[in-house]
Coordinates of C-alpha atoms in Angstrom, one line a residue:
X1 CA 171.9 19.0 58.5
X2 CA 171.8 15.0 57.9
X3 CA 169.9 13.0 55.5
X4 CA 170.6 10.0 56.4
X5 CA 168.2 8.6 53.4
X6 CA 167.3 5.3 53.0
X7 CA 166.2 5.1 49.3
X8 CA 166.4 7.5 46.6
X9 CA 163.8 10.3 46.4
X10 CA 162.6 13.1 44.0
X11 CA 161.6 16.6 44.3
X12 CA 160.2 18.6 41.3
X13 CA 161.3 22.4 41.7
X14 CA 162.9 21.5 45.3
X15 CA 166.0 23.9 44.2
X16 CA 163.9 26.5 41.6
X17 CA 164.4 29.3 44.4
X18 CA 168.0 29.3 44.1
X19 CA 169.8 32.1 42.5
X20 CA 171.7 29.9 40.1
X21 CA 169.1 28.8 38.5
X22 CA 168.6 32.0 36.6
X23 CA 172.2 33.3 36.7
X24 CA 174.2 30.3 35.5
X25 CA 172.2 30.2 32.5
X26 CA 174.4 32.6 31.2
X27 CA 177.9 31.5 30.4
X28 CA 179.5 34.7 30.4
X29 CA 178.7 34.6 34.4
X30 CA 180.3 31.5 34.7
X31 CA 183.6 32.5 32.8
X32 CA 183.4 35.5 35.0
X33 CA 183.2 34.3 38.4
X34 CA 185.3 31.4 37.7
X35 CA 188.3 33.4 37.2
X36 CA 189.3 30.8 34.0
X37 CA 190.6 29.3 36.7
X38 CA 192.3 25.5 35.7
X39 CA 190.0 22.6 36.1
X40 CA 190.1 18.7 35.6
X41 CA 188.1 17.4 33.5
X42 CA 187.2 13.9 32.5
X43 CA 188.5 12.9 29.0
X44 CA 187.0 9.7 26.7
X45 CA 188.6 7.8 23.7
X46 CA 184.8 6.3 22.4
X47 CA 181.8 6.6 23.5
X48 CA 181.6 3.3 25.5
X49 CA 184.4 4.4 27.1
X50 CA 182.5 6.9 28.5
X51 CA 179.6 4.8 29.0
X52 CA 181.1 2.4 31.4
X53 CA 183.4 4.8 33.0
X54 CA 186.6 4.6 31.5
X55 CA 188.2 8.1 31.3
X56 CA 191.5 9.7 32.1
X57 CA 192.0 13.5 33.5
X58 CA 193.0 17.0 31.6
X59 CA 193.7 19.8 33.2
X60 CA 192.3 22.8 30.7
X61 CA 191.3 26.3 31.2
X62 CA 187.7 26.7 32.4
X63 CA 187.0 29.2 29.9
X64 CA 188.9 27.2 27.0
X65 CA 186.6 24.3 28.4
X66 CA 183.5 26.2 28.2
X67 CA 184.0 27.3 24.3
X68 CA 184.7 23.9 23.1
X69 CA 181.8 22.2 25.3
X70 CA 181.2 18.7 23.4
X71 CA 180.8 14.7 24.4
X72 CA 184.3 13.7 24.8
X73 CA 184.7 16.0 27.8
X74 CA 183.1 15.9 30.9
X75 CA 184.1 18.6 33.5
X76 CA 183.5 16.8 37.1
X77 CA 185.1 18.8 40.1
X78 CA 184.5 19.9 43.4
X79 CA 184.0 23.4 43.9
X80 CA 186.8 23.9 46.8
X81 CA 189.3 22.5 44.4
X82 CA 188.6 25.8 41.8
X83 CA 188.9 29.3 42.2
X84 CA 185.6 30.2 42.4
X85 CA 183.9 33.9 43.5
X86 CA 182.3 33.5 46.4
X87 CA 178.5 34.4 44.6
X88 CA 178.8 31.1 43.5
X89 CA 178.3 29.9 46.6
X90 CA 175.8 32.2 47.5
X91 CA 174.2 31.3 44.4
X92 CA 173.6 27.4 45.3
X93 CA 172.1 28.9 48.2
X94 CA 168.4 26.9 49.3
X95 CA 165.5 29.0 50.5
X96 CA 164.0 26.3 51.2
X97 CA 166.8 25.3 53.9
X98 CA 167.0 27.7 56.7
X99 CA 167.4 28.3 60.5
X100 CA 168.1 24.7 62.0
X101 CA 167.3 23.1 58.6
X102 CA 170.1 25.0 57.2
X103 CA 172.0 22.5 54.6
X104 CA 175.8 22.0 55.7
X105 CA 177.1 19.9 52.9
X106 CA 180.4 18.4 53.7
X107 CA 181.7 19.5 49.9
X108 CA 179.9 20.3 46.6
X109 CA 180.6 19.2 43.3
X110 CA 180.2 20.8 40.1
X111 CA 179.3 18.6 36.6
X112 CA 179.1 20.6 33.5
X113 CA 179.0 19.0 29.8
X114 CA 177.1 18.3 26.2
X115 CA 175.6 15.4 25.3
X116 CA 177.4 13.0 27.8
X117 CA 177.0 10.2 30.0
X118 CA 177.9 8.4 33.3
X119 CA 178.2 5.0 33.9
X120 CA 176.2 3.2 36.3
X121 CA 178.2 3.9 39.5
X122 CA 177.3 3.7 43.2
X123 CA 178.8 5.5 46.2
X124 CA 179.3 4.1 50.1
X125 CA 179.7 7.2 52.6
X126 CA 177.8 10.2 52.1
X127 CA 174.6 11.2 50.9
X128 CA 174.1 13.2 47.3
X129 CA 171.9 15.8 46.7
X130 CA 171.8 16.8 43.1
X131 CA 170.4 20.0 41.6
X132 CA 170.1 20.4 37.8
X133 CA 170.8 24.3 36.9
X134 CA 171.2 24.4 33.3
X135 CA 169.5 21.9 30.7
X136 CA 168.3 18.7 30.9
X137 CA 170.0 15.4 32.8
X138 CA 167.9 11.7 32.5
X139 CA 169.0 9.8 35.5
X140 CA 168.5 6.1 35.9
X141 CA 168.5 4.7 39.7
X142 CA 168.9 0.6 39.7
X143 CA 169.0 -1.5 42.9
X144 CA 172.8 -2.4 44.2
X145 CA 171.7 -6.2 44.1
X146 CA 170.8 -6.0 40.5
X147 CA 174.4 -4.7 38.5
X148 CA 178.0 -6.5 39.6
X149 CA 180.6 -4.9 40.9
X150 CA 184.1 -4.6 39.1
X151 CA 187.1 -6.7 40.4
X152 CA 188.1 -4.8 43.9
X153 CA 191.2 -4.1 42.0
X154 CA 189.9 -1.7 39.0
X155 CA 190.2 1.7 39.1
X156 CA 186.4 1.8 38.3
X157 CA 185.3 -0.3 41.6
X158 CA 182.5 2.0 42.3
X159 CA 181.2 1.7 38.9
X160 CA 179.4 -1.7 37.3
X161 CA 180.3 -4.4 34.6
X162 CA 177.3 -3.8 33.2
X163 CA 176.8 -1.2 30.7
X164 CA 173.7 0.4 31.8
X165 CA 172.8 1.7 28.1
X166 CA 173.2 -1.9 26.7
X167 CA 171.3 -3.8 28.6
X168 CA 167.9 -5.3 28.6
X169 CA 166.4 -2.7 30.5
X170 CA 163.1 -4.8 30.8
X171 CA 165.0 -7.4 33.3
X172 CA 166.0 -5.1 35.6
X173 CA 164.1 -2.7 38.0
X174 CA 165.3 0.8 36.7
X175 CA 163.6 3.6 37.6
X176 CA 164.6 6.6 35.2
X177 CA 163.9 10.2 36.0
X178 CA 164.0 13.4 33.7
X179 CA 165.4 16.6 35.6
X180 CA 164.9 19.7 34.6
X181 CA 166.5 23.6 35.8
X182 CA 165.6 23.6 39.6
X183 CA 164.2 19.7 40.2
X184 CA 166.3 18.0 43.0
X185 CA 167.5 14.1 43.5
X186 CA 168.5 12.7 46.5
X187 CA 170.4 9.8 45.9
X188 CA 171.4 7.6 49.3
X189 CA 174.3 5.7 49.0
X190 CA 174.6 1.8 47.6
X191 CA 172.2 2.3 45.3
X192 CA 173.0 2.1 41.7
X193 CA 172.8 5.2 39.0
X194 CA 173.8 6.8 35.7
X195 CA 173.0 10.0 33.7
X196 CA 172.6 11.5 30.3
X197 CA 172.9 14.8 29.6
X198 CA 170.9 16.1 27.1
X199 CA 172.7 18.6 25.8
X200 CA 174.3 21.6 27.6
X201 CA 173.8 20.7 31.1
X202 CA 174.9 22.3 34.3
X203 CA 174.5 20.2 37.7
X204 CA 175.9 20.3 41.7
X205 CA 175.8 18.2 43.9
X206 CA 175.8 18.4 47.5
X207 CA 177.7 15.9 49.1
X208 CA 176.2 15.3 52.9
X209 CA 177.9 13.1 55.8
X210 CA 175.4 10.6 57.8
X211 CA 175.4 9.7 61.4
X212 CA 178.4 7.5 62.5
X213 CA 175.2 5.3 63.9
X214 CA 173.0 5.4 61.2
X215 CA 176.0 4.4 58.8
X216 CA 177.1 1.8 60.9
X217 CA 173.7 0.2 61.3
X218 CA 173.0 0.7 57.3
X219 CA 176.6 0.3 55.7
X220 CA 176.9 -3.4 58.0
X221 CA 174.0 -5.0 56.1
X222 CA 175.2 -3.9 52.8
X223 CA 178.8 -4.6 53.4
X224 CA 177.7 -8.2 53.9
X225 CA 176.0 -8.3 50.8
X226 CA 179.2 -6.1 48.9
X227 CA 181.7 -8.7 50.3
X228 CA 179.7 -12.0 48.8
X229 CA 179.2 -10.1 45.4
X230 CA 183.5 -9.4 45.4
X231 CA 183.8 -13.0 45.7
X232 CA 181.9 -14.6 43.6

């Protein structure tokens, strides 16, 4: 299954059938099927740090992770890369999405924390589908002409200059969104967005390829436009 999306668009209870839902609510499932398995997780000096993007990697215990949950610690990972049980998979199974509809995501990654942020960032390739599980997660979606890119060599390209939660939001044309256990974003890619968790907060996204077409034919246009903002 391909998206193929050409703007962002929300569904409220689009993943509310899936088994996670319910089960991942309890942490002593997680810690169970994730076999304390060693994970990376994102690491923050301040909170602006964390804010525009600026982290650097731990590896940690998912279990020692999960007991000392707080803001300076964001765990971000795909799920291939940890030694998951395979219910967890069948848990972020979609109802919704069977038969020739079935979703084939090309990866899935997993975002747990408490009381943290992300940076407005943008991705190029692939199509994100995001399900909130546990908690709460506000999610602000901003036009790719209206933030700057960083300098083409930062290690934060994909993320802005701007800090998204210090700016005049009134100048720019944010849309913000408030997800909730089993509401679904779909999140093409080019277009700006960051996210607050409001406190514990479990998420995945899907991660889906587009057509070589379609992304040829899409990605041009907004290469052009990528290319004059580098060099200004």
């Amino acid at each position: 299954m391909k998206y193929n999306l050409a703007q962002s668009f929300f569904i409220k209870g689009g993943a509310i059938e899936m088994k996670a839902i319910k089960k991942w609510q309890n942490k002593s499932y997680l810690k169970e099927k994730f076999n304390n398995s060693i994970v990376k997780v994102m690491q923050f000096i301040s909170k602006k740090d964390m804010e525009i993007g600026r982290n650097y990697e731990k590896e940690i215990k998912f279990n020692d992770y999960m007991d000392d949950l707080h803001s300076g610690q964001y765990l971000t990972s795909p799920l291939n890369k940890i030694n998951v049980h395979k219910d967890i998979y069948k848990d972020l199974y979609n109802p919704k999405f069977t038969g020739p509809n079935a979703e084939t995501p090309e990866s899935i990654k997993l975002w747990i924390g408490k009381d943290t942020k992300s940076g407005a960032h943008i991705h190029g390739k692939s199509d994100w589908v995001l399900h909130q599980i546990v908690g709460k997660k506000i999610v602000h979606l901003i036009p790719f002409e209206q933030l700057t890119l960083n300098s083409v060599f930062s290690k934060r390209l994909n993320f802005s200059k701007e800090n998204i939660f210090e700016i005049d939001k009134s100048k720019y044309d944010i849309l913000t969104l408030e997800l909730e256990p089993g509401d679904t974003l779909y999140i093409p890619p080019w277009v700006w967005h960051a996210t607050e968790n409001i406190g514990y907060t479990v998420a995945v996204t899907k991660i889906f390829k587009r057509d070589k077409d379609y992304s040829n034919k899409f990605g041009g246009k907004l290469f052009t436009l990528l290319l004059g903002r580098l060099l200004k």
